[in-house]
C-alpha positions as MATLAB code, in Angstrom:
seq = 'MPHTAPIILFVYNRLDHTRKTLEALQENLLAEESDLYIYADAAKNQDAVDSVSRVRSYLLSVKGFRNIYIRLRETNLGVDQNVIGGVTEVINEKGRAIVLEDDLVTSPFFLKYMNEALDFYENEEQVISVHGYRYPVETELKEVFFLKGADCWGWATWKRGWDLMELDGQKLLDRFADEELKAEFNFDQSYPYMAALEQQAAGDNDQWDIRWYAAAFLAGKLTLYPGKSMVRNIGHDASGTHCAESNIFDVELAQSAVNVETELIPDQEAYLAFAGFLKKISDPGLQRKRRFPLLSKMMRSLRSR';
ca = [
      54.679   44.578   60.021;
      54.620   48.347   60.600;
      56.656   50.764   58.534;
      59.657   51.592   60.741;
      60.196   55.240   61.576;
      63.709   56.651   61.955;
      64.944   56.877   65.539;
      66.649   60.078   66.703;
      68.926   59.911   69.741;
      70.448   62.990   71.382;
      73.642   62.498   73.392;
      76.251   64.628   75.088;
      78.788   63.602   77.735;
      77.393   60.707   79.779;
      78.904   57.513   78.431;
      77.294   55.119   80.913;
      73.807   56.504   80.310;
      74.298   56.538   76.541;
      75.493   52.931   76.550;
      72.515   51.739   78.615;
      70.102   53.635   76.379;
      71.551   52.111   73.218;
      71.868   48.594   74.633;
      68.187   48.607   75.586;
      67.255   49.984   72.169;
      69.283   47.235   70.467;
      67.149   44.644   72.299;
      63.978   46.092   70.816;
      61.878   44.299   68.270;
      62.342   46.189   64.970;
      65.740   47.670   65.962;
      67.527   45.915   63.097;
      64.912   47.247   60.678;
      65.254   50.841   61.898;
      67.536   53.703   60.901;
      69.210   55.469   63.822;
      70.249   59.131   63.759;
      72.518   60.196   66.613;
      73.078   63.887   67.321;
      76.102   64.362   69.584;
      76.463   67.855   71.011;
      79.924   69.438   71.307;
      81.590   70.229   74.620;
      80.286   73.292   76.408;
      83.656   73.997   78.003;
      87.099   72.488   78.452;
      85.967   70.416   81.435;
      83.537   68.505   79.198;
      85.954   67.741   76.349;
      87.154   64.351   77.641;
      83.699   63.019   78.521;
      82.270   64.207   75.200;
      85.167   62.533   73.363;
      84.536   59.232   75.155;
      80.886   59.269   74.107;
      81.824   60.049   70.504;
      84.382   57.231   70.412;
      81.800   54.780   71.753;
      79.284   55.778   69.088;
      81.621   54.469   66.384;
      81.230   50.934   67.802;
      77.423   50.895   67.882;
      75.707   48.229   65.770;
      72.310   46.543   65.655;
      70.376   48.950   63.439;
      69.711   49.007   59.693;
      71.703   52.198   59.201;
      73.411   54.513   61.691;
      73.978   58.190   60.947;
      76.103   60.125   63.435;
      75.876   63.913   63.471;
      78.724   65.478   65.466;
      77.920   69.053   66.409;
      80.925   71.337   65.905;
      79.829   73.816   68.583;
      77.786   73.352   71.735;
      74.123   73.980   70.972;
      72.707   72.907   74.298;
      70.087   70.211   74.547;
      67.162   72.404   73.523;
      68.596   73.704   70.269;
      70.117   70.303   69.516;
      66.703   68.636   69.859;
      64.806   71.276   67.890;
      67.344   71.226   65.062;
      67.728   67.446   64.914;
      64.015   66.651   65.034;
      63.266   69.284   62.400;
      65.983   67.971   60.093;
      64.916   64.314   60.227;
      61.165   64.994   60.254;
      61.402   67.253   57.209;
      63.252   64.528   55.306;
      61.479   61.394   56.558;
      58.019   62.634   57.565;
      57.996   60.946   60.987;
      60.424   60.109   63.770;
      60.853   58.463   67.167;
      62.811   60.638   69.589;
      64.963   59.635   72.571;
      67.584   61.261   74.762;
      70.645   59.721   76.342;
      69.083   58.714   79.675;
      65.986   56.844   78.517;
      65.989   53.047   78.750;
      63.275   51.356   76.719;
      61.171   48.230   76.947;
      61.857   45.629   74.223;
      58.371   46.503   72.922;
      58.964   50.268   72.709;
      59.686   50.419   68.974;
      56.798   48.085   68.159;
      54.420   50.284   70.152;
      55.745   53.477   68.570;
      55.682   52.250   64.990;
      52.250   50.641   65.238;
      50.802   53.827   66.752;
      52.486   56.011   64.117;
      50.927   53.863   61.406;
      47.487   53.576   63.021;
      47.041   57.294   63.785;
      48.943   58.699   60.816;
      45.845   60.284   59.288;
      44.127   61.260   62.539;
      44.674   65.014   62.633;
      43.597   65.198   66.275;
      46.555   63.030   67.339;
      49.816   64.963   67.511;
      52.187   62.402   69.019;
      52.851   59.096   70.761;
      54.558   58.911   74.162;
      56.429   56.068   75.846;
      56.733   57.051   79.514;
      53.898   56.846   82.018;
      54.156   58.206   85.566;
      54.272   55.560   88.344;
      50.672   56.193   89.384;
      48.823   53.818   91.669;
      45.699   53.745   89.497;
      45.345   50.869   87.033;
      45.048   52.623   83.685;
      43.774   51.462   80.295;
      46.077   49.576   77.938;
      46.554   52.831   76.015;
      44.898   56.223   76.439;
      44.993   59.813   75.228;
      45.790   63.035   77.052;
      45.661   66.575   75.731;
      49.025   68.127   74.844;
      52.411   66.536   74.164;
      55.274   65.004   76.122;
      59.014   64.373   75.933;
      60.351   61.175   77.585;
      60.488   58.865   74.566;
      58.060   60.169   71.973;
      57.217   60.176   68.286;
      55.405   62.394   65.839;
      54.778   63.110   62.186;
      55.724   66.184   60.162;
      52.135   67.432   60.435;
      52.527   67.299   64.233;
      55.956   68.894   64.488;
      54.848   71.658   62.121;
      52.602   72.874   64.976;
      55.615   73.466   67.228;
      55.783   77.157   68.179;
      59.253   78.385   69.122;
      58.093   81.791   70.358;
      57.115   81.227   73.987;
      55.536   84.652   74.295;
      53.121   83.903   71.449;
      52.054   80.777   73.311;
      51.741   82.631   76.601;
      49.566   85.319   75.032;
      46.995   82.678   74.083;
      46.410   81.656   77.724;
      43.829   84.329   78.557;
      41.369   81.987   80.257;
      42.052   80.964   83.875;
      40.306   77.640   83.386;
      42.607   76.905   80.461;
      45.625   77.722   82.634;
      44.364   75.390   85.354;
      43.908   72.580   82.844;
      47.408   73.221   81.444;
      48.721   72.929   85.009;
      47.081   69.484   85.290;
      44.246   70.538   87.587;
      46.596   73.057   89.259;
      48.843   70.184   90.318;
      52.078   71.488   88.807;
      53.271   74.976   87.674;
      53.685   74.453   83.935;
      52.412   78.003   83.312;
      55.312   79.291   85.402;
      57.738   77.264   83.280;
      56.252   78.763   80.107;
      56.452   82.254   81.606;
      60.104   81.670   82.441;
      60.800   80.518   78.907;
      58.998   83.494   77.383;
      61.013   85.823   79.638;
      64.263   84.268   78.428;
      65.104   82.597   81.747;
      65.360   79.180   80.099;
      65.350   77.702   76.601;
      63.207   74.611   77.251;
      61.954   73.127   74.022;
      59.539   70.748   75.739;
      57.379   73.312   77.537;
      56.813   74.956   74.146;
      56.005   71.585   72.561;
      53.497   70.809   75.320;
      51.920   74.274   75.123;
      51.680   74.299   71.326;
      49.966   70.906   71.267;
      47.690   71.781   74.190;
      46.532   75.076   72.700;
      45.817   73.354   69.391;
      43.601   70.854   71.231;
      45.713   67.911   70.081;
      46.054   64.517   71.765;
      49.028   62.315   72.669;
      48.798   58.539   73.071;
      50.221   56.982   76.259;
      50.725   53.333   77.260;
      49.076   51.973   80.383;
      52.408   50.400   81.385;
      55.527   52.439   80.774;
      57.643   51.671   77.724;
      60.400   53.995   78.986;
      62.380   54.383   82.198;
      64.370   57.544   82.909;
      67.787   56.787   84.420;
      68.903   60.422   84.490;
      67.766   61.322   88.009;
      71.054   60.224   89.562;
      72.555   63.703   90.113;
      74.642   63.319   86.943;
      72.974   66.366   85.382;
      73.197   69.931   86.586;
      69.403   70.384   86.773;
      68.354   67.372   88.806;
      69.000   65.763   92.140;
      69.186   62.070   92.897;
      65.759   60.491   93.206;
      63.788   57.334   92.463;
      60.379   59.020   92.417;
      60.045   58.589   88.630;
      61.109   54.922   88.594;
      58.819   52.544   86.742;
      58.722   48.890   85.749;
      59.012   48.538   81.998;
      56.256   46.875   79.991;
      57.056   43.253   79.176;
      54.481   42.738   76.467;
      53.091   44.434   73.390;
      49.918   46.519   73.492;
      46.981   47.182   71.209;
      47.337   50.848   70.211;
      43.692   51.364   69.241;
      41.513   53.364   71.638;
      38.908   56.158   71.708;
      40.024   59.552   70.387;
      39.138   61.391   73.600;
      41.189   62.574   76.592;
      41.102   59.981   79.376;
      39.797   61.712   82.514;
      40.866   58.904   84.850;
      44.446   59.083   83.571;
      44.404   62.900   83.742;
      43.414   62.807   87.415;
      45.945   60.051   88.158;
      48.722   62.145   86.613;
      47.494   65.221   88.504;
      47.631   63.285   91.758;
      51.211   62.220   91.087;
      52.250   65.769   90.140;
      50.675   67.159   93.309;
      52.729   64.693   95.303;
      56.038   65.715   93.738;
      55.108   69.400   93.950;
      54.586   69.275   97.719;
      57.022   71.792   99.304;
      58.059   69.310  101.986;
      58.849   66.689   99.385;
      60.664   69.283   97.292;
      62.980   70.028  100.221;
      63.498   66.348  100.943;
      64.178   65.432   97.306;
      66.001   68.684   96.466;
      63.951   69.135   93.278;
      63.812   72.658   91.831;
      60.090   73.457   92.092;
      59.782   75.146   88.724;
      61.826   72.682   86.703;
      59.743   70.750   84.174;
      59.648   67.241   85.574;
      58.400   65.773   82.308;
      61.712   66.479   80.606;
      64.974   64.609   80.852;
      67.261   66.859   82.894;
      70.803   66.631   81.687;
      74.052   68.541   82.159;
      74.417   71.100   79.393;
];
């Protein structure tokens, strides 16, 4: 039985999404043996007060975990600062954590996968994190595999991994002097992640996840992915201010456990499969049809903040 890592959940003002996320998590193996930390952001404006209050009231009824700790933010931090602060707080105290946001529905085997991988790769310095979501690619991928960098739709890390997080986007940007490195960061030039990092460094956005990806990538670290997705994102329903309605990221959740052991090398087949998917969603015609903002980071959960 793996040592259970604390689960961190970030919520704001979407009661239906939060309920679905927690109900799926409650059905997970190991849920009752896990501590849950919920960070609820405060209302950004008067229009959000009622919806935020409904979420906070619901949180008081949540059961199904060993212990539940609810952190109610007194002022609106926004998702990025809420995530950075919450992850740092729990990681510094507990040494590891599993991280979710309020629109991620998990497979019943998500926690088992996360905890077994956290245990197995705890002392592998090359591994920075474990990820739960896998793009709906057509290629049949390995049971688990590694890719360079880090990700943000249902993930986990250790203190040694999170300590590599660089909050200064300009420092990260300055280290991308090589064009080949930029192309690799952009997944074989399939998606403009460099542009997202440039925007963050310029102060046009506060995205925590592009900095997490860049910091891990520049350090040459690896993230473990499942061959079948352990996470489904239900947030692309136009309920957030940064995303339009779409089913392009829909996946079928894994219905069985996986063996987390695999070679400590980036999987080229998976890299190219992801690049192919990203090229498809980056196509200008598809962008117009789907109403996706081209330079938004599609690997993040896009919520109203």
